[in-house]
PDB file of C-alpha atoms in Angstrom:
ATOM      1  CA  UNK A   1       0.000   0.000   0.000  1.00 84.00           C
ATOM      2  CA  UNK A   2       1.241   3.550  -0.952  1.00 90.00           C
ATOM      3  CA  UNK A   3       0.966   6.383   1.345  1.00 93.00           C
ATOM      4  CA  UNK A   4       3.040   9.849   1.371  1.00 94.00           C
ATOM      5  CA  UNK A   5       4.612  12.685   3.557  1.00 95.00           C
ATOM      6  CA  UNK A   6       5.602  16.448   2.901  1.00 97.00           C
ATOM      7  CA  UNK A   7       8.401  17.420   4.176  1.00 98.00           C
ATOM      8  CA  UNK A   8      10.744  20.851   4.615  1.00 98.00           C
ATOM      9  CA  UNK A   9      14.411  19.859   3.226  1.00 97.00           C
ATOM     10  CA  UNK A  10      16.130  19.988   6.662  1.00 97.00           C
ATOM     11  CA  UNK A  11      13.421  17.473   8.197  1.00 98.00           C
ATOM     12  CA  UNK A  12      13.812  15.153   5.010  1.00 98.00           C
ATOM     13  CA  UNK A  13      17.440  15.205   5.477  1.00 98.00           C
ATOM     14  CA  UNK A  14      17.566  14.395   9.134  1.00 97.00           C
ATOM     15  CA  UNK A  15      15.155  12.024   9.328  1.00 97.00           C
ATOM     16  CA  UNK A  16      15.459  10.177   5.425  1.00 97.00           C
ATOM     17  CA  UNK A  17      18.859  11.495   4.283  1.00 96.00           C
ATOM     18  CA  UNK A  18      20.248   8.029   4.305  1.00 96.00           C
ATOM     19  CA  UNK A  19      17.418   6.302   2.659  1.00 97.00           C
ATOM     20  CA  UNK A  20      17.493   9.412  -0.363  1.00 97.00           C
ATOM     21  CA  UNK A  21      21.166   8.542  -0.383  1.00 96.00           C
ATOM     22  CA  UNK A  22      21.033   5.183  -0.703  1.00 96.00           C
ATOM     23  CA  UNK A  23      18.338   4.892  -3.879  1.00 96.00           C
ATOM     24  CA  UNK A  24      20.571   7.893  -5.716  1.00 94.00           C
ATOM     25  CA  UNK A  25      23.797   5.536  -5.173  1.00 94.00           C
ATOM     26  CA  UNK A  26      21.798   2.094  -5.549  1.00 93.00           C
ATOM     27  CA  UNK A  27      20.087   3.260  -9.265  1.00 91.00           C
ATOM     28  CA  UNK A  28      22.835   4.727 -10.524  1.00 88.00           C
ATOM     29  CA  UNK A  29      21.869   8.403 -10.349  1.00 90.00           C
ATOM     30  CA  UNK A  30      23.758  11.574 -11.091  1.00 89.00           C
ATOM     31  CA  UNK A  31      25.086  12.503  -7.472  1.00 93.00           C
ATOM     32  CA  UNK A  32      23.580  16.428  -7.885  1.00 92.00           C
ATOM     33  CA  UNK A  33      20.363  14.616  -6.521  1.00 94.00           C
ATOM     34  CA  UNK A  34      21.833  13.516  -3.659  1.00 96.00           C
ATOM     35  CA  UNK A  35      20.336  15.407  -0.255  1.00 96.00           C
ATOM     36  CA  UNK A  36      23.305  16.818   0.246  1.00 97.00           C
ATOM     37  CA  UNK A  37      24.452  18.331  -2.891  1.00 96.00           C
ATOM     38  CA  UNK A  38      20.642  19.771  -3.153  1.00 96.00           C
ATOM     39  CA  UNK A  39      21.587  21.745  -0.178  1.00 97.00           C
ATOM     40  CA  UNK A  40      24.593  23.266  -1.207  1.00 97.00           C
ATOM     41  CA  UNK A  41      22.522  24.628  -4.483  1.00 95.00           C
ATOM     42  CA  UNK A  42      19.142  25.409  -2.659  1.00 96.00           C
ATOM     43  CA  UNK A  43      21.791  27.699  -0.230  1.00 97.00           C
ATOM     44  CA  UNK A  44      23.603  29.382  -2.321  1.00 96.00           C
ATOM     45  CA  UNK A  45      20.773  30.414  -4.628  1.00 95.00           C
ATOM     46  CA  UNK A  46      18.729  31.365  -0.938  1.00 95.00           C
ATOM     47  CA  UNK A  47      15.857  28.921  -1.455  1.00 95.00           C
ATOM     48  CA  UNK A  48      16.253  26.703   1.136  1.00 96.00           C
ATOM     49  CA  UNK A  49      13.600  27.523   3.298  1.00 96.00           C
ATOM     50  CA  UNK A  50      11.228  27.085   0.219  1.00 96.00           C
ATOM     51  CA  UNK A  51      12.194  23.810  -0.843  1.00 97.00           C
ATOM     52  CA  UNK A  52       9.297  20.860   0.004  1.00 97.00           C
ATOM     53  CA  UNK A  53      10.164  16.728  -0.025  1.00 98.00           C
ATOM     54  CA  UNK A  54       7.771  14.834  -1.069  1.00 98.00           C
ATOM     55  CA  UNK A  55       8.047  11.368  -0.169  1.00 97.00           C
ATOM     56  CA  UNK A  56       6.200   7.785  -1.461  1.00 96.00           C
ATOM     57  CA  UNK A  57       6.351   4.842   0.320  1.00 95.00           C
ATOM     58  CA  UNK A  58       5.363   1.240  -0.079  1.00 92.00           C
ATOM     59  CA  UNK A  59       4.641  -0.230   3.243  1.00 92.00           C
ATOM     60  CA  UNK A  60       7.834   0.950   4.926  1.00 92.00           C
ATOM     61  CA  UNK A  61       9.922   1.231   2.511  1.00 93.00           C
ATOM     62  CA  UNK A  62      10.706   4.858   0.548  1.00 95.00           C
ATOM     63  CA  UNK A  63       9.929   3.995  -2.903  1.00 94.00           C
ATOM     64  CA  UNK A  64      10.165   7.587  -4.236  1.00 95.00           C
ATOM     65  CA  UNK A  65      11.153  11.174  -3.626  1.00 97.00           C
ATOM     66  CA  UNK A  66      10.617  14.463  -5.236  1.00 96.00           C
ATOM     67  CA  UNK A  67      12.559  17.826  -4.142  1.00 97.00           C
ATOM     68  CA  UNK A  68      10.417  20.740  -5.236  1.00 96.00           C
ATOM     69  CA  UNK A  69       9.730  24.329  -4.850  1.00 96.00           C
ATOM     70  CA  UNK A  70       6.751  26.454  -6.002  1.00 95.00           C
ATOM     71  CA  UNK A  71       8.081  29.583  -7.829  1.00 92.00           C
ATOM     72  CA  UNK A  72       5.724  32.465  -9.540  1.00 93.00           C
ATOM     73  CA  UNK A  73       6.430  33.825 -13.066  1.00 91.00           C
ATOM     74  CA  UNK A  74       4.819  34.737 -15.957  1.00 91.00           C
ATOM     75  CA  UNK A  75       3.634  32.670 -19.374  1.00 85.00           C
ATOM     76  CA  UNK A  76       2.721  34.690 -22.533  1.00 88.00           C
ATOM     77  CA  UNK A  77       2.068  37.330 -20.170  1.00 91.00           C
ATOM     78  CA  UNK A  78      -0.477  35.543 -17.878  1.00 92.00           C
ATOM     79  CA  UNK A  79       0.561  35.185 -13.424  1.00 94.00           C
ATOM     80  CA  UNK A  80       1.186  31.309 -13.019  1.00 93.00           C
ATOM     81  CA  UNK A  81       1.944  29.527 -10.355  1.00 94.00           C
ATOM     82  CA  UNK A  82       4.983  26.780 -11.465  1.00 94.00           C
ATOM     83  CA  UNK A  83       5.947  23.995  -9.382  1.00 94.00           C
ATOM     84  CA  UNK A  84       9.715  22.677 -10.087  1.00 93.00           C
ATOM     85  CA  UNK A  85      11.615  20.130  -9.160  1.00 93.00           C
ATOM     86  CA  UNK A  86      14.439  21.149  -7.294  1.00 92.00           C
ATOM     87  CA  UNK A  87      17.012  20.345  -9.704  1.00 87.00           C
ATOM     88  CA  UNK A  88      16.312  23.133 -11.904  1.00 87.00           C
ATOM     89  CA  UNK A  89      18.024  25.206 -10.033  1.00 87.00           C
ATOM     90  CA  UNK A  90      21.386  23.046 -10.678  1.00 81.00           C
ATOM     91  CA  UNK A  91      20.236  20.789 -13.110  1.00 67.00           C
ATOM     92  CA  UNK A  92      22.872  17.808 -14.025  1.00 70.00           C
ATOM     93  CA  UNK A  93      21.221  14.860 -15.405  1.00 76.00           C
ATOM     94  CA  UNK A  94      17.823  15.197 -13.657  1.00 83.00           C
ATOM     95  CA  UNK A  95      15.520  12.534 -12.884  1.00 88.00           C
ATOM     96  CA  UNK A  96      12.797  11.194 -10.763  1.00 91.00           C
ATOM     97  CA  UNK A  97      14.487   9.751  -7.323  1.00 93.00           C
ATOM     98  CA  UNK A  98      13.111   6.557  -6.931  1.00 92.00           C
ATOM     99  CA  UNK A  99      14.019   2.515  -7.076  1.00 86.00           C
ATOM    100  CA  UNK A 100      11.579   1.578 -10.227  1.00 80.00           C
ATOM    101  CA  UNK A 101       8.060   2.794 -10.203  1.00 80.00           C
ATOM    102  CA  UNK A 102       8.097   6.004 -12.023  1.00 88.00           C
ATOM    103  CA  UNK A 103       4.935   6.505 -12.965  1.00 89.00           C
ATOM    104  CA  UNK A 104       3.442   5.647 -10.049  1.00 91.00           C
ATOM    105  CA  UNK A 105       5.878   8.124  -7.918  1.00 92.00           C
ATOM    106  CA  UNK A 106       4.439  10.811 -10.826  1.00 92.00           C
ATOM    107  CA  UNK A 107       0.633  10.245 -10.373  1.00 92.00           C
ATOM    108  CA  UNK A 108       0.991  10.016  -6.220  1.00 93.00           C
ATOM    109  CA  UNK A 109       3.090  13.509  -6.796  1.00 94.00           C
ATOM    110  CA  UNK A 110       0.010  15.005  -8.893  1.00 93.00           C
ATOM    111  CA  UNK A 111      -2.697  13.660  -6.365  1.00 93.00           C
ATOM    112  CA  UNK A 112      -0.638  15.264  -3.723  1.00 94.00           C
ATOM    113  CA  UNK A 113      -0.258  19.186  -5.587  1.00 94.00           C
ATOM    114  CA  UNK A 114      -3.653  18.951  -6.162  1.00 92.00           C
ATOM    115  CA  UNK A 115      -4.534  18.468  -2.527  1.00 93.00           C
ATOM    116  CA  UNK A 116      -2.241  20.458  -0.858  1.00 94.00           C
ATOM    117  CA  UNK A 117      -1.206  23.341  -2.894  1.00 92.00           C
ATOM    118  CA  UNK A 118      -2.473  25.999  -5.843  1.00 91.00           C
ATOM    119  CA  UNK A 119      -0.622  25.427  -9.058  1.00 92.00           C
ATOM    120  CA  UNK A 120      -0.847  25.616 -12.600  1.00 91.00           C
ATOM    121  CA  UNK A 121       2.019  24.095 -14.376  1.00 91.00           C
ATOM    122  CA  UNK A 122       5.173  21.736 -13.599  1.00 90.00           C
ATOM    123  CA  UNK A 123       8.873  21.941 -14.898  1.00 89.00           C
ATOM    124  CA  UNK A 124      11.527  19.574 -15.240  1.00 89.00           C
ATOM    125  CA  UNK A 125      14.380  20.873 -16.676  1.00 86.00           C
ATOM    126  CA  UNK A 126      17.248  19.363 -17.933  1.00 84.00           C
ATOM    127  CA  UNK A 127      16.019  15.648 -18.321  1.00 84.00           C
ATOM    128  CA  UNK A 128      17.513  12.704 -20.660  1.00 80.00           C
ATOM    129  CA  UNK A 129      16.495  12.552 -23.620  1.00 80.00           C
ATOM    130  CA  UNK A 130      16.018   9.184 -23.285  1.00 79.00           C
ATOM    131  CA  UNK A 131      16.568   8.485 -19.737  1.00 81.00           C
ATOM    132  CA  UNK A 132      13.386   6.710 -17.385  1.00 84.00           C
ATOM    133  CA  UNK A 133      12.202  10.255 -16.254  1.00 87.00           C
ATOM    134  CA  UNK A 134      11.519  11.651 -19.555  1.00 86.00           C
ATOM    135  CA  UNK A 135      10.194   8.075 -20.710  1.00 87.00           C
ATOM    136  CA  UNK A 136       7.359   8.144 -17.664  1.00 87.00           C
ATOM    137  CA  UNK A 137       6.420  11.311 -18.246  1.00 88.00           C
ATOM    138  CA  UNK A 138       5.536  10.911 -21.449  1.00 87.00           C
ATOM    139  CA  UNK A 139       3.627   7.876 -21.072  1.00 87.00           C
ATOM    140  CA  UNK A 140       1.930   9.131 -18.015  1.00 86.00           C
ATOM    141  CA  UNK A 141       0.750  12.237 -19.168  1.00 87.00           C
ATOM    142  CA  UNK A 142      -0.326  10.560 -22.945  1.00 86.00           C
ATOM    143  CA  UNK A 143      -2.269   7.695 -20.858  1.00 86.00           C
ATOM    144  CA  UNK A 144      -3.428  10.019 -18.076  1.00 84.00           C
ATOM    145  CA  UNK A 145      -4.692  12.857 -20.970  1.00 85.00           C
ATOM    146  CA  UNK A 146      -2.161  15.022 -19.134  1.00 85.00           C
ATOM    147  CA  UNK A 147      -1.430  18.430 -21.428  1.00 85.00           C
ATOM    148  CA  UNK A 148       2.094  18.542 -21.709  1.00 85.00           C
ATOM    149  CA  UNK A 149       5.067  19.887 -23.762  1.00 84.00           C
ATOM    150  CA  UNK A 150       8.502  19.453 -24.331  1.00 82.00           C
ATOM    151  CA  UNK A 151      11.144  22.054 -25.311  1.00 80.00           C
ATOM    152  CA  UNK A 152      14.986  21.189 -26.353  1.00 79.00           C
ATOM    153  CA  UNK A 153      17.299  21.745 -23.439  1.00 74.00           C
ATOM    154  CA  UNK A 154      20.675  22.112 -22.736  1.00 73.00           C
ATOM    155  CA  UNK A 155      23.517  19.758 -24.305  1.00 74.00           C
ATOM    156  CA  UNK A 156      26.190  18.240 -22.466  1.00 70.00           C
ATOM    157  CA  UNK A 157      29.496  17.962 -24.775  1.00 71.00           C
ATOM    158  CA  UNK A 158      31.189  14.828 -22.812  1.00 72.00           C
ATOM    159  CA  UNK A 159      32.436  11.300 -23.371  1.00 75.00           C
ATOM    160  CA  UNK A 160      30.781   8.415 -22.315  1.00 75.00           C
ATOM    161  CA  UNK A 161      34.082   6.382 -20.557  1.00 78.00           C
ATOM    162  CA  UNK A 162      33.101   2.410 -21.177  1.00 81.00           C
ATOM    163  CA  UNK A 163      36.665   1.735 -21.202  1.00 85.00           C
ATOM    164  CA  UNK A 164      39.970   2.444 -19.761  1.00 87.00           C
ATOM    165  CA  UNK A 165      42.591   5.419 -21.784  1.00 87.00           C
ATOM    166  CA  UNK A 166      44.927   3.068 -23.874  1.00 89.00           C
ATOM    167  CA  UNK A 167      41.633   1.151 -25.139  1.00 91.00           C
ATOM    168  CA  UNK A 168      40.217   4.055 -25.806  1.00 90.00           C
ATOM    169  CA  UNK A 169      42.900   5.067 -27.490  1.00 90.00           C
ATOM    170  CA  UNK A 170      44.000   2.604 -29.310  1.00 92.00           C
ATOM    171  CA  UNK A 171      40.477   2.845 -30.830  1.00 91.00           C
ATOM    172  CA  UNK A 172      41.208   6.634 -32.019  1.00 92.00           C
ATOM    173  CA  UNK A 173      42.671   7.218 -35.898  1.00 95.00           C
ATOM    174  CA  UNK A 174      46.566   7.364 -36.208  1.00 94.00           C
ATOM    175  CA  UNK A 175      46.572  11.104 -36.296  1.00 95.00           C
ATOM    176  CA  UNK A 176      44.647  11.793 -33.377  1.00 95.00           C
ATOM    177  CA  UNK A 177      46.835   9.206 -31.271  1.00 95.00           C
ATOM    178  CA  UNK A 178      49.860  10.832 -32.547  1.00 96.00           C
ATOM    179  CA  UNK A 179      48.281  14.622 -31.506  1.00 96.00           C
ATOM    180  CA  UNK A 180      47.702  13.136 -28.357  1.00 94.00           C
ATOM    181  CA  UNK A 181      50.959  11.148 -27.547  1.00 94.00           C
ATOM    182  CA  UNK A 182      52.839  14.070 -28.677  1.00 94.00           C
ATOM    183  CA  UNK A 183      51.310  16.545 -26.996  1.00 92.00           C
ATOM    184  CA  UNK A 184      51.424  14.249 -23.595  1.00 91.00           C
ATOM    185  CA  UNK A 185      55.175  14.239 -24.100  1.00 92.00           C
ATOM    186  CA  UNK A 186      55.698  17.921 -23.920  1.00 89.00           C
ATOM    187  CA  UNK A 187      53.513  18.213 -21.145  1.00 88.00           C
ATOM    188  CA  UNK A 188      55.449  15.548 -19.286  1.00 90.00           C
ATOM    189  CA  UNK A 189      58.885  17.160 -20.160  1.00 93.00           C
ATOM    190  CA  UNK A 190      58.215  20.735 -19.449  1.00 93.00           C
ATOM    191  CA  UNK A 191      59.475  20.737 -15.750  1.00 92.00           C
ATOM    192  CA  UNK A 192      57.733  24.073 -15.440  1.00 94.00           C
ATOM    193  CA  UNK A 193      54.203  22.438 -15.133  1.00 93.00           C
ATOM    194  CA  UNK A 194      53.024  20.606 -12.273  1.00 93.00           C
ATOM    195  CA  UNK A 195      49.671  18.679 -11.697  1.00 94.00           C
ATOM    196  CA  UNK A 196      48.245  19.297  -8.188  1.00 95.00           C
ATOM    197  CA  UNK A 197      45.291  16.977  -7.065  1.00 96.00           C
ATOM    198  CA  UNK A 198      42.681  17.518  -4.811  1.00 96.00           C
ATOM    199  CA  UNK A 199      40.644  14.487  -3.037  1.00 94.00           C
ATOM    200  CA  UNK A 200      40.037  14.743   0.614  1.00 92.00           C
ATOM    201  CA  UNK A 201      39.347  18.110   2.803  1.00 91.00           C
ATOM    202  CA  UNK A 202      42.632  18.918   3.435  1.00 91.00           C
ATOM    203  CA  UNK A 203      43.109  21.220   0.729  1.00 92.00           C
ATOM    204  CA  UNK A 204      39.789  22.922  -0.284  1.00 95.00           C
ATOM    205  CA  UNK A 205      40.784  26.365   0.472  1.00 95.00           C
ATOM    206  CA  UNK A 206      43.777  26.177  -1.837  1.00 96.00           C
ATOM    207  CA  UNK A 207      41.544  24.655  -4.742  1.00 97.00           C
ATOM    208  CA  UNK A 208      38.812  26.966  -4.165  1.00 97.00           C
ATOM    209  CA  UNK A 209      41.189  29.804  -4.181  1.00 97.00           C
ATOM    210  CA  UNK A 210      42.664  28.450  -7.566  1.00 97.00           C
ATOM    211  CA  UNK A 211      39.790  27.874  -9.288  1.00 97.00           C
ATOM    212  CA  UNK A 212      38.457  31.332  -8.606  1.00 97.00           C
ATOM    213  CA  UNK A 213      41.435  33.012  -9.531  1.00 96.00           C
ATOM    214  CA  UNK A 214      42.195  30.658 -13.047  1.00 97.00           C
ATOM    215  CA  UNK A 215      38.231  31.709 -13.127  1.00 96.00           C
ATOM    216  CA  UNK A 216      39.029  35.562 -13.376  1.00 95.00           C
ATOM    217  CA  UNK A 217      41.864  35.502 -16.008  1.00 93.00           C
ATOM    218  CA  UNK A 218      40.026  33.275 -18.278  1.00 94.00           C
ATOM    219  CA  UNK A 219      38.107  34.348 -21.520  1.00 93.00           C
ATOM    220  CA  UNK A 220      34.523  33.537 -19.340  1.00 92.00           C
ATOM    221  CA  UNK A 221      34.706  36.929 -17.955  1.00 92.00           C
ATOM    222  CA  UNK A 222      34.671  38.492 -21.449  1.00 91.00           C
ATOM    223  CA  UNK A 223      31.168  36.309 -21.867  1.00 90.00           C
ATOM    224  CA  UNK A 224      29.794  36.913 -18.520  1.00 90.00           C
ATOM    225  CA  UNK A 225      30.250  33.206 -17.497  1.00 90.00           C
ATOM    226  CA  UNK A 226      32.636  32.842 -14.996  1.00 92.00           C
ATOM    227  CA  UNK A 227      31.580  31.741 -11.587  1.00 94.00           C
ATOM    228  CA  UNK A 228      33.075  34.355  -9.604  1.00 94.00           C
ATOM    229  CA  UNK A 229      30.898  37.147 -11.827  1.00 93.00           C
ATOM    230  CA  UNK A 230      27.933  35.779 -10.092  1.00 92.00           C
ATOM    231  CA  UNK A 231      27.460  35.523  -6.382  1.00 94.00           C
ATOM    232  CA  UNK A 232      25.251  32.962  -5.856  1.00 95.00           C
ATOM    233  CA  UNK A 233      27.478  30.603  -8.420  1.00 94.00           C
ATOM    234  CA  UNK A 234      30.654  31.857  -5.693  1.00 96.00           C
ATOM    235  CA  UNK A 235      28.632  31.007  -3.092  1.00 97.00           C
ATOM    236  CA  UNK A 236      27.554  27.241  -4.268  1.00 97.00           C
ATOM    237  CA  UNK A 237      31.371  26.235  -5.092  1.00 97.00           C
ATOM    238  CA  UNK A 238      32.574  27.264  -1.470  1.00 97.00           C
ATOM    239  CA  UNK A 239      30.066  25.446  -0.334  1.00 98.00           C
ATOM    240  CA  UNK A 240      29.990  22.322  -3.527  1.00 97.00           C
ATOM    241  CA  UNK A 241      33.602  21.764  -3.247  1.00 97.00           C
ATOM    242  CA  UNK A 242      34.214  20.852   1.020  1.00 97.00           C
ATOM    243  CA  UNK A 243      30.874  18.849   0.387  1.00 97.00           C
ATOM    244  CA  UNK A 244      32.563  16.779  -2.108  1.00 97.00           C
ATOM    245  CA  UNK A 245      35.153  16.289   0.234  1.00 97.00           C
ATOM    246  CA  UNK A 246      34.105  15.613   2.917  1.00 96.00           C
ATOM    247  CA  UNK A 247      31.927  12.671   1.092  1.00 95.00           C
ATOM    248  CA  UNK A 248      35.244  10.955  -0.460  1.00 94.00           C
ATOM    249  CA  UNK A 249      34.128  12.188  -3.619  1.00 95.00           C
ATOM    250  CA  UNK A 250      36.200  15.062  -5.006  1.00 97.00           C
ATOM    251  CA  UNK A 251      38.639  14.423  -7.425  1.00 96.00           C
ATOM    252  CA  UNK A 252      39.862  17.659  -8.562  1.00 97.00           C
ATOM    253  CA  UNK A 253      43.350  18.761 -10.308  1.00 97.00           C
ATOM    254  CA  UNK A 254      44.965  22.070 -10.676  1.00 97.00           C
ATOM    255  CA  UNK A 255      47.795  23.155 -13.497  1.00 95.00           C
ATOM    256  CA  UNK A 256      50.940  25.236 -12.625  1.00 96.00           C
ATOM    257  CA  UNK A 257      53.085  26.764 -14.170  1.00 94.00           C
ATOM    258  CA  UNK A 258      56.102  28.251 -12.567  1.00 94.00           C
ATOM    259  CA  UNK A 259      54.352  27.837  -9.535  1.00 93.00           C
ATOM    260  CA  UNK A 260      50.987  29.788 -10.932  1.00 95.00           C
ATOM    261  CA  UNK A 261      47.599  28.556 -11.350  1.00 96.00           C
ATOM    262  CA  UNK A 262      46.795  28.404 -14.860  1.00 96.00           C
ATOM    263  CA  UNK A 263      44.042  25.552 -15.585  1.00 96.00           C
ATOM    264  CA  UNK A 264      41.728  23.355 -13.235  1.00 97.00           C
ATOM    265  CA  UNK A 265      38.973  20.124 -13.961  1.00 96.00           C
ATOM    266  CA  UNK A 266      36.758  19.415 -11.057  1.00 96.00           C
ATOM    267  CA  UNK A 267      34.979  16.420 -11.111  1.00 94.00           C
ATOM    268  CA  UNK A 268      33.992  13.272  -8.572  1.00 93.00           C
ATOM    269  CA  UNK A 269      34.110  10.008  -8.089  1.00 92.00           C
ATOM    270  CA  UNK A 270      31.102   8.883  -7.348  1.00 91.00           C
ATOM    271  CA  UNK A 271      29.811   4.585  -7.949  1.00 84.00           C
ATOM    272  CA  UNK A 272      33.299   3.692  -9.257  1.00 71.00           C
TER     273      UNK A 272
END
C-alpha cells in the first residue's frame, strides 16, 4: 500500500537522508540529486527555506522522492503559479528519485499538488532525452490525458568512458593518437608544469582559491560566465567543493606553471 509525507528539506534530510542517499547511489543516479548536494545549491541560490520533499512509500519502505519548490512567473504574459523540481536550479542529469516505479511516484506527486497546494504548471528541466524520467512522463501524461510539452534543453558535450585510456585510445585514428601522444610528451617534459590533485578536505581552500582566480583571467569573464561574476554561483562552489570532500568524492586537479595557477577540472568520483 502507498501512502506519502511532505516534508521541509532539513526534516527530510535528518530524518530520510540516508534512505534518499542510498536509492541515488543504488540506481545509478547523477550525485547532484543527492540530499546533500541539493543543499549546497538550494543555499547558495537562498531557497532553502522554500524547498518541500515529497516522499512515497510502499509499506515501509521509501519507494520515491521528489525535491520541489513552487516559484511564480509569468507565461505569454499571464501570473502562473509553477511547481519545479528542485534540480532546476542546478540541473545535471535530472531525474525522478526513486528505485523503479516512475509513474506511479508521478501520479501520487500530482494527487498530492492537487490536494495540498495551488498550481498551474510543472517543470523539469534538464532531463535525458532518453533516460526513465523523460520516458514516464511521457507515457503518463499521454495515458493520463495530461497536457504537456517538451522544449529542447541544454547539451552536455562529454564522453561516455566504457573503457579504460589506452583502449580508448588505441580505438582513435593514427593522427589523433599521434596529436595526443605528442602533446602528452611535452607536457610531461616541461618541468615548469606541475599537476596538483585535490581528493580529501585537506586542501579545499587552496583549490577553491585556484579555481576562482584561473576563473578571473580566463576568456569567461569576457562572456559573462565565470563563476566568480555571479554571487550565488561563488557562493555554491565554497560550499559544492568541502561537500565533495568531505563525502570521499572530489577528485579535482589544478595546473601550474612556474608555480601559478593556470588551468583546473573538477569532477567526482562517485559509484566507481
Amino acid at each position: 500500500m502507498h501512502t506519502s509525507i511532505d516534508l521541509p528539506l532539513d526534516k527530510a534530510m535528518d530524518i530520510h537522508g540516508d534512505e534518499w542517499s542510498d536509492i541515488v547511489k543504488n540506481c545509478g543516479l547523477n550525485p547532484s540529486l543527492l540530499p546533500g548536494w541539493l543543499a549546497c545549491m538550494a543555499t547558495a541560490f537562498g531557497i532553502f527555506d522554500k524547498i518541500q520533499v515529497f516522499i512515497l512509500k510502499n509499506g515501509p519502505v521509501i519507494e520515491g522522492i521528489i525535491p520541489y519548490f513552487i516559484s511564480h512567473t509569468k507565461l505569454s504574459g499571464i501570473p502562473i503559479r509553477k511547481v519545479e523540481l528542485a534540480g532546476n536550479i542546478v540541473s545535471y542529469h535530472q531525474e525522478l528519485i526513486t528505485t523503479e516505479n516512475h509513474p506511479v511516484l508521478l501520479i501520487k506527486f500530482i494527487e498530492h499538488l492537487d490536494n495540498n497546494h495551488k498550481w498551474d504548471t510543472i517543470a523539469i528541466a534538464n532531463m535525458h532525452s532518453d533516460g526513465q524520467t523523460r520516458k514516464a512522463i511521457t507515457e503518463t501524461c499521454s495515458i493520463n490525458k495530461i497536457p504537456h510539452t517538451t522544449y529542447p534543453g541544454e547539451s552536455s558535450p562529454y564522453l561516455r568512458l566504457d573503457k579504460d585510456w589506452k583502449l580508448l585510445l588505441a580505438s582513435k585514428q593514427k593522427k589523433f593518437r599521434y596529436k595526443v601522444n605528442k602533446r602528452e610528451k611535452v607536457l610531461l617534459e616541461d618541468e615548469s608544469l606541475k599537476v596538483n590533485w585535490y581528493t580529501d578536505s585537506s586542501n579545499c581552500s587552496q583549490l577553491i582559491e585556484d579555481i576562482f582566480r584561473i576563473e578571473e583571467a580566463s576568456w569567461k569573464v569576457d562572456e559573462d560566465m565565470a563563476i566568480t561574476e555571479r554571487p550565488t554561483e561563488t557562493e555554491y562552489y565554497k560550499l559544492l567543493i568541502p561537500y565533495l570532500a568531505n563525502k570521499g568524492i572530489l577528485y579535482a586537479s589544478v595546473l601550474t606553471k612556474d608555480e601559478k595557477a593556470i588551468a583546473y577540472n573538477l569532477c567526482y568520483l562517485f559509484n566507481s
